[in-house]
Amino acid sequence: MGTGTAVPAFSYSQEELLEVFRIEDPRIRSVFLNSAIERRFLTLPPEGADGTRRMETQGELLAKHRASGIEMGARALQACLKNADADLEDVRYLCCVSSTGFMTPGFSALIIRELGLEHNTSRLDVVGMGCNAGLNGLAAVTGWAHAHPGQLAIMLCVEACSAAYVFDGTMRTSVVNSLFGDGAAAVAVQAGPGARHEGPSVVKFASCIIPEALEAMRYDWDDDHGKFSFFLDREVPYVVGANAEEVVGRLLAGTGLRRDDIAHWIIHSGGKKVIDSVMINLALSRWDVRHTTGVLRDYGNLSSGSFLFSYNRLIDEGVVAPGEHGVLMTMGPGSTIETALLRWPGGENARDGQRREL
């Protein structure tokens, strides 16, 4: 029905961040400057007495995750409702997705209190699933909407990635610090009689877990720093790319669709090498991934909500024709690739017999 996004107040170019953190190592500078990212929105650490950025304690990082997440999440949800022509009292189900911090209760309870949503709003928190979690959350939301025809469900991705930074001058942390940005994104879903069929239907989901790469992407405790720390293996782009064709094949199986029937590809902005690897393995063009690369350029990797920022850009273009199909693809820790098949309303299609209207 509608989507909404929000980011922190301040953004920084990669050159500005190198200056802020006084990074001189040429290898690390090269990682920042060759990331295909121009700007990212971040909540940076406070300045110390000498003008340098003070390193935050784990407690301060968790507090930032909570405060920044509530603020961004509330704005994204309100923007989503406005675009869906709905009100706060219409929300009957709220699924919040986040992996950049830990807290109990989760964002769903905090956002319900912050915005004054009805106290009987059903809720779910999806945590610890990383960048692919947006589609895990969307699967839960569409399932709930299908079981509650006409009622409004919201999925809200909240990622304060700057609350997951460790600065130690190593290549491991520098790769992470050069890539991720802060942001929140929400999508409204309705199903069945009474639904406003202004957006696409979710036809099908397909997943692919790669157990041998379970440790390739992880966010766990680092004893040396006394903080949680995110790790990306250098093989991640190739692992994801090598499995992309298989999961898309299973997504389209039984639909009567071929890959070249897909008009729109919304792929997670995981990083330059990840996008290139998926492009090559699925034989996609630069045009097919223009929104993915555009979001990476302007926001960095926004983790679970990245694909909704790209989806917003597709809708804003106004190029979607009735009856067209689109594929959503995200990837993250597990290692896992998640996909969903969309179909826009209109344009009678004989191969649409298995469509589940949402």
XYZ file of N, CA and C in Angstrom, residues 199-348:
450
model
N -1.032 -1.279 -4.438
C 0.346 -1.725 -4.603
C 0.389 -3.129 -5.146
N 1.585 -3.680 -5.244
C 1.722 -5.029 -5.792
C 1.284 -6.110 -4.804
N 0.939 -7.259 -5.336
C 0.678 -8.443 -4.526
C 1.991 -9.183 -4.292
N 2.120 -9.798 -3.112
C 3.253 -10.678 -2.857
C 2.836 -12.079 -3.291
N 3.471 -12.575 -4.331
C 3.078 -13.857 -4.925
C 3.704 -15.026 -4.193
N 4.980 -14.886 -3.811
C 5.716 -16.056 -3.324
C 7.029 -15.614 -2.673
N 7.500 -16.394 -1.707
C 8.831 -16.193 -1.111
C 9.685 -17.431 -1.389
N 10.996 -17.241 -1.454
C 11.931 -18.372 -1.526
C 13.210 -18.002 -0.784
N 13.778 -18.963 -0.058
C 14.979 -18.729 0.745
C 16.084 -19.698 0.346
N 17.310 -19.325 0.673
C 18.456 -20.215 0.462
C 19.451 -19.963 1.577
N 19.660 -20.942 2.440
C 20.679 -20.823 3.477
C 21.917 -21.563 3.025
N 23.094 -20.999 3.341
C 24.369 -21.560 2.910
C 25.148 -21.922 4.173
N 24.890 -23.106 4.768
C 25.459 -23.442 6.079
C 26.971 -23.377 6.137
N 27.640 -23.707 5.019
C 29.106 -23.692 5.035
C 29.662 -22.271 5.170
N 28.801 -21.261 4.971
C 29.229 -19.861 5.123
C 28.550 -19.215 6.334
N 28.200 -20.045 7.312
C 27.469 -19.548 8.490
C 28.210 -18.430 9.209
N 29.536 -18.518 9.267
C 30.334 -17.544 10.018
C 30.832 -16.389 9.151
N 30.461 -16.375 7.867
C 31.012 -15.374 6.949
C 30.505 -13.967 7.248
N 29.305 -13.855 7.796
C 28.746 -12.567 8.216
C 28.239 -12.781 9.627
N 28.787 -12.021 10.580
C 28.335 -12.235 11.951
C 28.503 -10.965 12.776
N 27.696 -10.858 13.822
C 27.742 -9.733 14.758
C 27.757 -10.356 16.136
N 28.925 -10.403 16.744
C 29.047 -11.095 18.019
C 30.007 -10.346 18.949
N 30.180 -10.871 20.129
C 30.946 -10.187 21.158
C 32.433 -10.293 20.899
N 33.122 -9.154 21.008
C 34.570 -9.098 20.826
C 35.195 -8.861 22.199
N 35.837 -9.899 22.757
C 36.434 -9.787 24.099
C 37.534 -8.725 24.149
N 38.266 -8.582 23.040
C 39.386 -7.637 23.033
C 38.917 -6.194 23.236
N 37.748 -5.861 22.674
C 37.249 -4.489 22.761
C 36.126 -4.327 23.772
N 35.596 -5.445 24.283
C 34.473 -5.350 25.205
C 33.243 -4.773 24.546
N 33.063 -5.094 23.270
C 31.926 -4.585 22.504
C 31.452 -5.666 21.538
N 30.209 -5.480 21.033
C 29.779 -6.274 19.907
C 30.485 -5.748 18.660
N 30.800 -6.650 17.748
C 31.534 -6.252 16.549
C 31.023 -7.044 15.355
N 30.891 -6.351 14.216
C 30.392 -7.001 13.004
C 31.576 -7.431 12.145
N 31.425 -8.591 11.515
C 32.484 -9.152 10.680
C 31.935 -9.546 9.327
N 32.642 -9.151 8.269
C 32.298 -9.548 6.896
C 33.501 -10.258 6.295
N 33.309 -11.513 5.902
C 34.379 -12.254 5.246
C 34.559 -11.726 3.823
N 35.810 -11.714 3.338
C 36.068 -11.205 1.997
C 35.406 -12.054 0.908
N 35.016 -13.301 1.260
C 34.395 -14.174 0.266
C 32.890 -13.964 0.138
N 32.309 -13.094 0.968
C 30.853 -12.906 0.976
C 30.279 -12.614 -0.416
N 30.851 -11.670 -1.169
C 30.250 -11.385 -2.489
C 30.169 -12.610 -3.393
N 31.203 -13.440 -3.341
C 31.244 -14.598 -4.238
C 30.310 -15.717 -3.751
N 30.193 -15.873 -2.439
C 29.256 -16.858 -1.884
C 27.822 -16.482 -2.250
N 27.487 -15.206 -2.090
C 26.136 -14.746 -2.419
C 25.866 -14.914 -3.911
N 26.810 -14.452 -4.727
C 26.612 -14.526 -6.172
C 26.458 -15.950 -6.665
N 27.245 -16.874 -6.105
C 27.220 -18.258 -6.559
C 25.893 -18.944 -6.260
N 25.141 -18.439 -5.297
C 23.871 -19.062 -4.914
C 22.641 -18.271 -5.374
N 22.854 -17.132 -5.993
C 21.729 -16.275 -6.384
C 20.842 -16.934 -7.442
N 21.461 -17.575 -8.413
C 20.691 -18.166 -9.505
C 19.783 -19.285 -8.996
N 20.296 -20.082 -8.061
C 19.509 -21.207 -7.536
C 18.246 -20.731 -6.820
N 18.377 -19.724 -5.967
C 17.210 -19.290 -5.192
C 16.193 -18.566 -6.076
N 16.667 -17.819 -7.064
C 15.726 -17.177 -7.987
C 15.007 -18.237 -8.814
N 15.724 -19.286 -9.173
C 15.090 -20.380 -9.902
C 13.963 -21.012 -9.104
N 14.192 -21.207 -7.794
C 13.137 -21.780 -6.956
C 11.994 -20.790 -6.740
N 12.328 -19.494 -6.718
C 11.270 -18.487 -6.569
C 10.320 -18.495 -7.770
N 10.886 -18.652 -8.947
C 10.060 -18.595 -10.159
C 9.472 -19.958 -10.520
N 9.939 -21.031 -9.919
C 9.430 -22.363 -10.238
C 7.931 -22.456 -9.977
N 7.204 -22.960 -10.945
C 5.760 -23.142 -10.796
C 4.933 -21.901 -11.079
N 5.592 -20.773 -11.376
C 4.849 -19.538 -11.658
C 4.629 -19.337 -13.155
N 5.337 -20.108 -13.969
C 5.262 -19.912 -15.411
C 6.118 -18.747 -15.888
N 6.863 -18.148 -14.964
C 7.698 -17.005 -15.314
C 9.139 -17.439 -15.528
N 9.804 -16.750 -16.451
C 11.245 -16.900 -16.628
C 11.926 -15.642 -16.096
N 13.239 -15.731 -15.967
C 13.966 -14.571 -15.418
C 13.769 -13.321 -16.278
N 13.715 -13.510 -17.598
C 13.558 -12.323 -18.441
C 12.133 -11.791 -18.463
N 11.214 -12.447 -17.743
C 9.864 -11.888 -17.564
C 9.831 -10.876 -16.414
N 10.896 -10.834 -15.612
C 10.918 -9.932 -14.452
C 11.296 -8.529 -14.913
N 10.398 -7.589 -14.692
C 10.622 -6.219 -15.163
C 11.441 -5.396 -14.179
N 11.381 -5.747 -12.889
C 12.012 -4.903 -11.870
C 12.773 -5.765 -10.861
N 14.022 -5.405 -10.621
C 14.872 -6.122 -9.664
C 15.232 -5.169 -8.537
N 14.800 -5.494 -7.329
C 15.122 -4.698 -6.137
C 16.035 -5.547 -5.265
N 17.325 -5.269 -5.347
C 18.343 -6.089 -4.671
C 18.989 -5.280 -3.548
N 19.247 -5.947 -2.442
C 19.862 -5.292 -1.286
C 21.186 -4.633 -1.664
N 21.372 -3.402 -1.201
C 22.604 -2.648 -1.489
C 23.714 -3.093 -0.539
N 24.134 -4.343 -0.668
C 25.070 -4.918 0.286
C 26.488 -4.406 0.158
N 26.828 -3.883 -0.996
C 28.183 -3.416 -1.243
C 28.478 -3.565 -2.726
N 29.503 -2.861 -3.213
C 29.801 -2.854 -4.643
C 30.068 -4.262 -5.177
N 30.909 -5.029 -4.461
C 31.259 -6.359 -4.955
C 30.068 -7.307 -4.894
N 29.221 -7.160 -3.891
C 28.022 -8.003 -3.788
C 27.092 -7.734 -4.967
N 26.869 -6.457 -5.267
C 25.975 -6.103 -6.378
C 26.543 -6.624 -7.694
N 27.839 -6.433 -7.893
C 28.454 -6.904 -9.144
C 28.335 -8.420 -9.273
N 28.545 -9.136 -8.165
C 28.490 -10.595 -8.208
C 27.076 -11.086 -8.532
N 26.066 -10.445 -7.936
C 24.676 -10.832 -8.229
C 24.328 -10.500 -9.675
N 24.773 -9.350 -10.128
C 24.523 -8.961 -11.528
C 25.065 -10.000 -12.497
N 26.304 -10.392 -12.278
C 26.952 -11.341 -13.199
C 26.234 -12.682 -13.176
N 25.927 -13.170 -12.000
C 25.328 -14.502 -11.891
C 23.884 -14.554 -12.364
N 23.167 -13.428 -12.321
C 21.779 -13.401 -12.801
C 21.665 -12.745 -14.172
N 22.813 -12.367 -14.762
C 22.844 -11.730 -16.078
C 21.973 -10.477 -16.104
N 22.103 -9.651 -15.066
C 21.356 -8.401 -14.993
C 22.208 -7.260 -15.550
N 21.538 -6.184 -15.929
C 22.238 -5.015 -16.464
C 22.404 -3.958 -15.374
N 23.232 -2.953 -15.655
C 23.361 -1.815 -14.728
C 22.013 -1.121 -14.537
N 21.213 -1.085 -15.591
C 19.883 -0.480 -15.499
C 19.007 -1.271 -14.530
N 19.113 -2.596 -14.565
C 18.286 -3.425 -13.673
C 18.566 -3.103 -12.193
N 19.805 -2.762 -11.876
C 20.177 -2.548 -10.469
C 20.412 -1.060 -10.176
N 19.825 -0.181 -10.995
C 20.081 1.257 -10.830
C 19.638 1.777 -9.466
N 18.525 1.254 -8.937
C 18.063 1.724 -7.626
C 18.959 1.176 -6.510
N 19.407 -0.054 -6.675
C 20.306 -0.670 -5.693
C 21.615 0.121 -5.597
N 22.220 0.422 -6.747
C 23.485 1.164 -6.738
C 23.263 2.615 -6.305
N 22.093 3.170 -6.643
C 21.794 4.539 -6.229
C 21.656 4.661 -4.722
N 21.012 3.690 -4.097
C 20.866 3.709 -2.636
C 22.218 3.502 -1.970
N 23.043 2.586 -2.508
C 24.387 2.395 -1.951
C 25.179 3.704 -2.053
N 25.088 4.378 -3.178
C 25.827 5.641 -3.380
C 25.397 6.729 -2.390
N 24.090 6.830 -2.138
C 23.554 7.961 -1.373
C 23.361 7.680 0.114
N 23.340 6.382 0.489
C 23.071 6.041 1.899
C 24.051 5.020 2.479
N 24.831 4.312 1.628
C 25.594 3.171 2.101
C 24.682 1.973 2.279
N 25.196 0.956 2.962
C 24.406 -0.253 3.251
C 23.552 0.016 4.491
N 22.233 0.033 4.321
C 21.306 0.343 5.414
C 20.788 -0.910 6.093
N 21.447 -2.045 5.865
C 21.052 -3.323 6.458
C 19.617 -3.688 6.052
N 18.778 -4.071 6.996
C 17.499 -4.714 6.642
C 16.554 -3.837 5.832
N 16.652 -2.517 5.962
C 15.706 -1.641 5.268
C 16.168 -1.190 3.902
N 17.368 -1.604 3.480
C 17.917 -1.105 2.209
C 16.970 -1.334 1.045
N 16.389 -2.529 0.962
C 15.576 -2.848 -0.217
C 14.324 -1.975 -0.301
N 13.828 -1.488 0.839
C 12.658 -0.611 0.798
C 13.020 0.787 0.303
N 14.250 1.241 0.595
C 14.711 2.508 0.016
C 14.762 2.378 -1.519
N 15.243 1.238 -2.021
C 15.292 1.023 -3.469
C 13.886 0.901 -4.051
N 13.013 0.201 -3.334
C 11.626 0.063 -3.795
C 10.971 1.444 -3.914
N 11.235 2.316 -2.950
C 10.701 3.686 -2.994
C 11.121 4.393 -4.274
N 12.393 4.219 -4.639
C 12.891 4.893 -5.843
C 12.205 4.366 -7.100
N 11.960 3.059 -7.129
C 11.243 2.485 -8.273
C 9.841 3.084 -8.374
N 9.130 3.164 -7.256
C 7.773 3.707 -7.280
C 7.795 5.179 -7.678
N 8.762 5.933 -7.167
C 8.858 7.364 -7.493
C 9.122 7.588 -8.984
N 9.784 6.625 -9.637
C 10.047 6.744 -11.078
C 8.763 6.739 -11.892
N 7.747 6.034 -11.394
C 6.481 5.948 -12.118
C 6.555 5.140 -13.399
N 7.456 4.152 -13.451
C 7.645 3.384 -14.684
C 6.975 2.012 -14.638
N 6.423 1.616 -13.481
C 5.842 0.277 -13.371
C 4.543 0.217 -14.161
N 4.411 -0.795 -15.010
C 3.207 -0.965 -15.827
C 2.304 -2.028 -15.193
N 0.985 -1.932 -15.420
C 0.058 -2.934 -14.871
C 0.460 -4.349 -15.259
N 0.385 -5.260 -14.285
C 0.659 -6.669 -14.546
C 2.117 -7.057 -14.525
N 3.005 -6.088 -14.331
C 4.434 -6.433 -14.334
C 4.829 -7.148 -13.038
N 5.934 -7.885 -13.134
C 6.468 -8.611 -11.985
C 7.795 -8.006 -11.532
N 8.067 -8.122 -10.248
C 9.335 -7.676 -9.687
C 9.861 -8.705 -8.706
N 11.172 -8.727 -8.527
C 11.811 -9.607 -7.543
C 12.508 -8.754 -6.492
N 12.245 -9.060 -5.227
C 12.980 -8.487 -4.109
C 14.024 -9.503 -3.674
N 15.252 -9.058 -3.441
C 16.310 -9.977 -2.999
C 17.149 -9.321 -1.912
N 17.308 -10.013 -0.795
C 18.193 -9.544 0.275
C 19.126 -10.687 0.658
N 20.234 -10.339 1.287
C 21.167 -11.363 1.727
C 21.830 -10.929 3.034
N 22.223 -11.907 3.856
C 22.801 -11.546 5.143
C 23.303 -12.763 5.894
N 23.560 -12.586 7.212
C 24.130 -13.663 8.028
C 23.325 -14.950 7.927
N 24.043 -16.028 7.993
C 23.386 -17.355 7.903
C 24.284 -18.386 7.233
N 24.896 -18.111 6.084
C 24.576 -17.004 5.179
C 23.292 -17.354 4.435
N 22.477 -16.355 4.202
C 21.158 -16.596 3.648
C 20.835 -15.592 2.559
N 20.121 -16.057 1.546
C 19.548 -15.176 0.537
C 18.029 -15.324 0.632
N 17.333 -14.203 0.741
C 15.869 -14.205 0.793
C 15.333 -13.516 -0.456
N 14.244 -14.044 -0.998
C 13.649 -13.448 -2.198
C 12.132 -13.420 -2.078
N 11.523 -12.501 -2.798
C 10.062 -12.431 -2.885
C 9.691 -12.015 -4.304
N 8.588 -12.567 -4.795
C 8.082 -12.242 -6.123
C 6.857 -11.343 -5.980
N 6.871 -10.196 -6.662
C 5.753 -9.252 -6.635
C 5.053 -9.227 -7.984
N 3.753 -8.920 -7.941
C 3.031 -8.654 -9.181
C 2.139 -7.437 -8.985
N 2.297 -6.465 -9.889
C 1.471 -5.262 -9.797
C 0.087 -5.537 -10.385
N -0.939 -4.891 -9.855
C -2.307 -5.171 -10.306
C -2.540 -4.715 -11.743
N -3.601 -5.303 -12.350
C -3.957 -4.954 -13.720
C -3.221 -5.826 -14.705
N -3.535 -5.654 -15.993
C -2.845 -6.409 -17.031
C -3.071 -7.889 -16.895
N -4.224 -8.387 -17.316
C -4.555 -9.798 -17.173
C -3.406 -10.668 -17.654
